[in-house]
Coordinates of C-alpha atoms and ligand atoms in Angstrom, one line a residue:
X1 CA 36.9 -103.8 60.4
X2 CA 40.1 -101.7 61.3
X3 CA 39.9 -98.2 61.3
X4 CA 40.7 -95.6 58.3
X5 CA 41.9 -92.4 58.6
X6 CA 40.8 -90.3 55.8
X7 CA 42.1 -87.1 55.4
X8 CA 39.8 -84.6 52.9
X9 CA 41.8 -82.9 50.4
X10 CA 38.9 -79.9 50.5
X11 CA 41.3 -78.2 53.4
X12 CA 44.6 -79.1 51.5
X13 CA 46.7 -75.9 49.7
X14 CA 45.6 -76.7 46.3
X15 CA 48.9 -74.5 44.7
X16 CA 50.6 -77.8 46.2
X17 CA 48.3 -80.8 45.6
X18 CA 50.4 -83.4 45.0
X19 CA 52.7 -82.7 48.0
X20 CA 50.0 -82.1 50.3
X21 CA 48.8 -86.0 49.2
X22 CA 52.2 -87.0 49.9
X23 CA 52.5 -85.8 53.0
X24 CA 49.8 -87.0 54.3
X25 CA 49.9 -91.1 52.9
X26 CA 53.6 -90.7 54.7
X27 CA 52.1 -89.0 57.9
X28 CA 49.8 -92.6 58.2
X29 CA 46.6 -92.1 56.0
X30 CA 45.2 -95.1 54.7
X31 CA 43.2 -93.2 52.0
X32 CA 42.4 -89.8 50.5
X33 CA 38.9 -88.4 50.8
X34 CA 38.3 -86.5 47.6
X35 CA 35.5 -83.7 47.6
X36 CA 33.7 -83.2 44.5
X37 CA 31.0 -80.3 44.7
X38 CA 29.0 -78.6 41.7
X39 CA 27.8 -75.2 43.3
X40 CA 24.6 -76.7 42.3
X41 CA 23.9 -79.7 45.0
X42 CA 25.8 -77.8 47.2
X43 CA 26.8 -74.1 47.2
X44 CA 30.6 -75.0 46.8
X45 CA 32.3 -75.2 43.7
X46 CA 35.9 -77.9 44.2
X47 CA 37.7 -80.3 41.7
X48 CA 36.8 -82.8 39.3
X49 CA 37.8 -85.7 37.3
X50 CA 40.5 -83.8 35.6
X51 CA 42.3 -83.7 38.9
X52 CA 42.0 -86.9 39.8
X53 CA 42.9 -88.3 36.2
X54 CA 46.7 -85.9 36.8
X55 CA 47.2 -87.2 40.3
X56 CA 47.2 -91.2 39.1
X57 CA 48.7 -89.7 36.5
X58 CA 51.8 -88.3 38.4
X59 CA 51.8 -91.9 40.2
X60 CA 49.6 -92.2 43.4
X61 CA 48.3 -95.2 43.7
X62 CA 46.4 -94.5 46.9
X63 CA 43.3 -95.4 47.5
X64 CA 41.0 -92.5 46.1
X65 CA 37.7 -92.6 48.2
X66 CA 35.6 -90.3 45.9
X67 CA 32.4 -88.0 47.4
X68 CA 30.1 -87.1 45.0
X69 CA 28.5 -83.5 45.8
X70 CA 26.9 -82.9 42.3
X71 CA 23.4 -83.3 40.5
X72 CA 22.8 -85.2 38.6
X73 CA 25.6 -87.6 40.0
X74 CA 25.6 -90.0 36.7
X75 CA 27.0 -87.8 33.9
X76 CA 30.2 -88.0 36.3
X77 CA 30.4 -91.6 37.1
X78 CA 32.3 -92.5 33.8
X79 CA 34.6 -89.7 34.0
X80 CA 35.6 -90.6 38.0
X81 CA 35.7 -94.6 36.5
X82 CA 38.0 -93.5 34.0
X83 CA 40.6 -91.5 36.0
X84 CA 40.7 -93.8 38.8
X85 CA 38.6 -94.2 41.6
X86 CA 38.3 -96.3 43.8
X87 CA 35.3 -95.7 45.7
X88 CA 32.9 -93.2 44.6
X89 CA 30.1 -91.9 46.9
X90 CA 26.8 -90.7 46.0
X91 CA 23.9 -88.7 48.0
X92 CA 20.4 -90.5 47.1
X93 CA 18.9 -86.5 46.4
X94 CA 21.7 -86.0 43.7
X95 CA 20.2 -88.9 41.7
X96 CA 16.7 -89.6 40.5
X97 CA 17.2 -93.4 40.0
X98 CA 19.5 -94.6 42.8
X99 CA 19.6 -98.3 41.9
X100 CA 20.9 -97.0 38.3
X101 CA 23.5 -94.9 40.1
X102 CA 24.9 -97.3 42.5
X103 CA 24.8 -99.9 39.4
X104 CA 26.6 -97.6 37.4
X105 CA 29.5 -97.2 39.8
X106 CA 29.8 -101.3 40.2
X107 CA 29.6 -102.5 36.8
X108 CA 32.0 -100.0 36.4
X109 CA 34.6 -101.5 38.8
X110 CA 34.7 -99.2 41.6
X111 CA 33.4 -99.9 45.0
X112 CA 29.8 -97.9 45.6
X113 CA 29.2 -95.4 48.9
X114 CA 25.8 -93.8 50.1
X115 CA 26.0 -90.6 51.7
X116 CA 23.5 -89.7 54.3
X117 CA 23.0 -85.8 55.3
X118 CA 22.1 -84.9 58.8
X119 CA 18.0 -84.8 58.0
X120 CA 18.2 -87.5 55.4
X121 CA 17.0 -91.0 57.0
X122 CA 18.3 -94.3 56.2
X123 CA 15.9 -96.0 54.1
X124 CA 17.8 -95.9 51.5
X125 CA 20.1 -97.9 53.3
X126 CA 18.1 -100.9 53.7
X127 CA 17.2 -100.6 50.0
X128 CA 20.5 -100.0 48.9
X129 CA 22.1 -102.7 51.3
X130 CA 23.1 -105.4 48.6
X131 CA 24.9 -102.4 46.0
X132 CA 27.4 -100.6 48.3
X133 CA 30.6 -101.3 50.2
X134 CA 30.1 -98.2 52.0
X135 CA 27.7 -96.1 54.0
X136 CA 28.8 -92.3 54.7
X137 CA 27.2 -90.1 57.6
X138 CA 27.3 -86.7 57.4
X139 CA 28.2 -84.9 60.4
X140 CA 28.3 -81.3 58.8
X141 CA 25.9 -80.4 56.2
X142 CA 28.0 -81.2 53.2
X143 CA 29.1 -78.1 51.3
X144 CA 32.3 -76.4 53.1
X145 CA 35.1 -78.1 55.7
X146 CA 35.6 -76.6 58.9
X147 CA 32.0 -76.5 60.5
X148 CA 31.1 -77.6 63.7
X149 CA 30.2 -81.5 64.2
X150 CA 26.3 -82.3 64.7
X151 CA 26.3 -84.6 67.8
X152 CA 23.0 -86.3 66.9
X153 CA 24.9 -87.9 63.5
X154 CA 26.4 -90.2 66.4
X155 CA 23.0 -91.8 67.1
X156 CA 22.5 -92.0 63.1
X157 CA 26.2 -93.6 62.9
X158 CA 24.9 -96.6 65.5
X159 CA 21.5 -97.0 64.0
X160 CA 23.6 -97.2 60.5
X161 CA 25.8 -99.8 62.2
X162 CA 23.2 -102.0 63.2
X163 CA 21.2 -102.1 60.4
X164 CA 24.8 -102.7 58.5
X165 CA 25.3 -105.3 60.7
X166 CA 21.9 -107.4 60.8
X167 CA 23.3 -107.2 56.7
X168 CA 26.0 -109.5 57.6
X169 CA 28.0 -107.5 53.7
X170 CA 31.5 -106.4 54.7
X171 CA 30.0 -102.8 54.5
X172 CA 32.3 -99.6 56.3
X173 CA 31.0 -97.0 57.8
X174 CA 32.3 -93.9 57.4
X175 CA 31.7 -89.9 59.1
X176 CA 32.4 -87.1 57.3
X177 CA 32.8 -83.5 59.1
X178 CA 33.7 -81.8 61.8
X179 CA 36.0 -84.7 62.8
X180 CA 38.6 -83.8 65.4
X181 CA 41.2 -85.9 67.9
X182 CA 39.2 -84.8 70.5
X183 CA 35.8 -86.9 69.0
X184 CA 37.0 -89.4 67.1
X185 CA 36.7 -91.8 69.7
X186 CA 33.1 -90.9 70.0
X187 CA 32.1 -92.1 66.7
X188 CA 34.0 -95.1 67.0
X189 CA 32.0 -96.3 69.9
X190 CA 28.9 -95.0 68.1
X191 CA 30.2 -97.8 65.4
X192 CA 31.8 -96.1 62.7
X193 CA 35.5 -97.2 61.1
X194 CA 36.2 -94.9 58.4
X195 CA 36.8 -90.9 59.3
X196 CA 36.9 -88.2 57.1
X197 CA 39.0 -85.3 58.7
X198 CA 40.1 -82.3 57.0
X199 CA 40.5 -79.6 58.5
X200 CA 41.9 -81.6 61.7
X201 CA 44.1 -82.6 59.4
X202 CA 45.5 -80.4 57.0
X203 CA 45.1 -77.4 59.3
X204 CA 47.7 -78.9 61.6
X205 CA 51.2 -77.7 62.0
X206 CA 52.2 -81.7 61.8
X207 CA 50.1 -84.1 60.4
X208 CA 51.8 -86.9 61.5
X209 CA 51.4 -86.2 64.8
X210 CA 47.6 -85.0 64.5
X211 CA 46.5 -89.0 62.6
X212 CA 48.6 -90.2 65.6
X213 CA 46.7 -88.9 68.2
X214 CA 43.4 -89.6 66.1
X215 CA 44.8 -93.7 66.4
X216 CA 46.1 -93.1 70.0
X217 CA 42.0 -92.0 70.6
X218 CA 40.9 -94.6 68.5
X219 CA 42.4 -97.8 70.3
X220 CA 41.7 -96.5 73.5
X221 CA 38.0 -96.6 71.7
X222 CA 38.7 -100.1 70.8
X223 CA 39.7 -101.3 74.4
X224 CA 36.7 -100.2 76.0
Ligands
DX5_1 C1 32.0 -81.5 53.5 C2 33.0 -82.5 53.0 C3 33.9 -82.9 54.0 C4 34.8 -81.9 54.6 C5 35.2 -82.2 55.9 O1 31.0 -81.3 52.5 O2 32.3 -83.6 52.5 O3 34.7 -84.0 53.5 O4 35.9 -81.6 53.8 O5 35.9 -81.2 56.5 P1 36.2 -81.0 58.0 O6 36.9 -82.3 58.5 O7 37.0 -79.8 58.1 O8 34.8 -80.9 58.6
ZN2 ZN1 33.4 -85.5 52.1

C-alpha cells in the first residue's frame, strides 16, 4: 500500500485549529490523526465529537483518521459517525465486547481500526482480522505526544504485518508515537504504511519540509 503521513493534531496550537489542519494537508499530509482521550482510559483529557462535527463543518473534507482513547469506547461511536469520521480506532481494553465495537463502527459507515499498546498482544488481531481496515501499533504508551519511541513496537509492527498479510484483506498498518524523520524508515522496513507523527510534525519550524524529509526516508525505505 503507499505510504500515509499522518500528522496528530494532539501537538497542534489548539487557539488555531483550523489553520494548523490547513497547513498541514497543504504541507503534503494525506490524513489527519485525531486524538480522542477521556482522562479515564488514559490520564489525558483532549477533544471530542464536537470538534470534529465544527471542523467538517467549516469545510475539510480530509480524511479524519479517528483514535479512540476512552472507556467505554461505544457511547462515542454514534457521535464520531455523526460528525464525520472516517476511520475510527478503538483499543480492545476500552471495550468489553470488541466484535460489538468494531460492528458498530462498520454498520455505521466508517472504516474500523484496532489499536495495540506496547504490552498488549495481537490476538485480537487474528480475531478481529475480518472487521477492520486498519491495525494501529503503539509505539508510546498512548496518553501524551512527545515520548520517546519503544524500539521493540518494531518487532510487533512485522509480526502485525505478517499476520495481516497471510489475511490477504487490504488492511494498513499504522504506528503511533514517537515518530521522527530520523525512524521512519525503520518502521517501514519493519512493515508498516501509515505514520502518526505529531510532535515531529507540528513542533517543526516548517512542516513542509519536515513530511518531506519523512517521504525522502521513506522511499529510500522502499528501494531497499
Ligand atoms: C498518543 C497519541 C499519539 C501522539 C503522537 O497517545 O495517540 O497520536 O499524539 O505524538 P508524537 O508523535 O509526538 O509521539
Ligand atoms: Zn494517536
Amino acid at each position: 500500500m503507499d505510504h500515509w503521513i499522518a500528522p496528530s493534531i494532539l501537538s497542534a496550537d489548539f487557539s488555531r485549529l483550523g489553520e494548523e489542519i490547513e497547513a498541514v494537508l497543504a504541507a503534503g499530509a494525506d490524513v489527519i490523526h485525531f486524538d480522542v482521550m477521556d482522562n479515564h482510559y488514559v490520564p489525558n483529557l483532549t477533544i471530542g465529537p464536537l470538534v470534529l462535527e465544527s471542523l467538517r463543518r467549516a469545510g475539510f473534507d480530509c480524511f479524519f483518521d479517528v483514535h479512540l482513547m476512552v472507556k467505554p469506547a461505544d457511547r462515542l461511536i454514534g457521535d464520531f459517525l455523526d460528525a464525520g469520521a472516517d476511520l475510527i480506532s478503538v483499543h480492545p481494553e476500552s471495550t468489553e465486547h470488541l466484535h460489538r465495537t468494531l460492528s458498530l463502527i462498520r454498520d455505521g459507515g466508517a472504516q474500523a481500526g484496532l489499536v495495540f499498546n506496547p504490552a498488549t498482544p495481537l490476538h485480537a488481531l487474528d480475531e478481529a482480522i475480518e472487521l477492520i481496515d486498519l491495525a494501529l501499533i503503539m509505539s508510546v504508551n498512548p496518553g501524551f505526544g512527545g515520548q520517546a519511541f519503544i524500539e521493540s513496537s518494531l518487532g510487533k509492527v512485522a509480526e502485525a504485518r505478517r499476520r495481516i498479510d497471510a489475511c490477504g484483506r487490504p488492511i494498513r498498518l499504522e504506528i503511533d508515537g514517537g515518530i521522527k524523520v530520523a525512524n521512519v524508515a525503520q518502521a517501514a522496513v519493519a512493515g508498516a504504511d501509515t505514520f502518526v507523527a505529531g510532535s515531529a510534525i507540528f513542533g517543526s519550524g516548517d512542516y513542509a519540509a519536515t513530511i518531506a524529509a519523512m517521504r525522502g526516508e521513506l522511499g529510500k525505505a522502499s528501494a531497499c
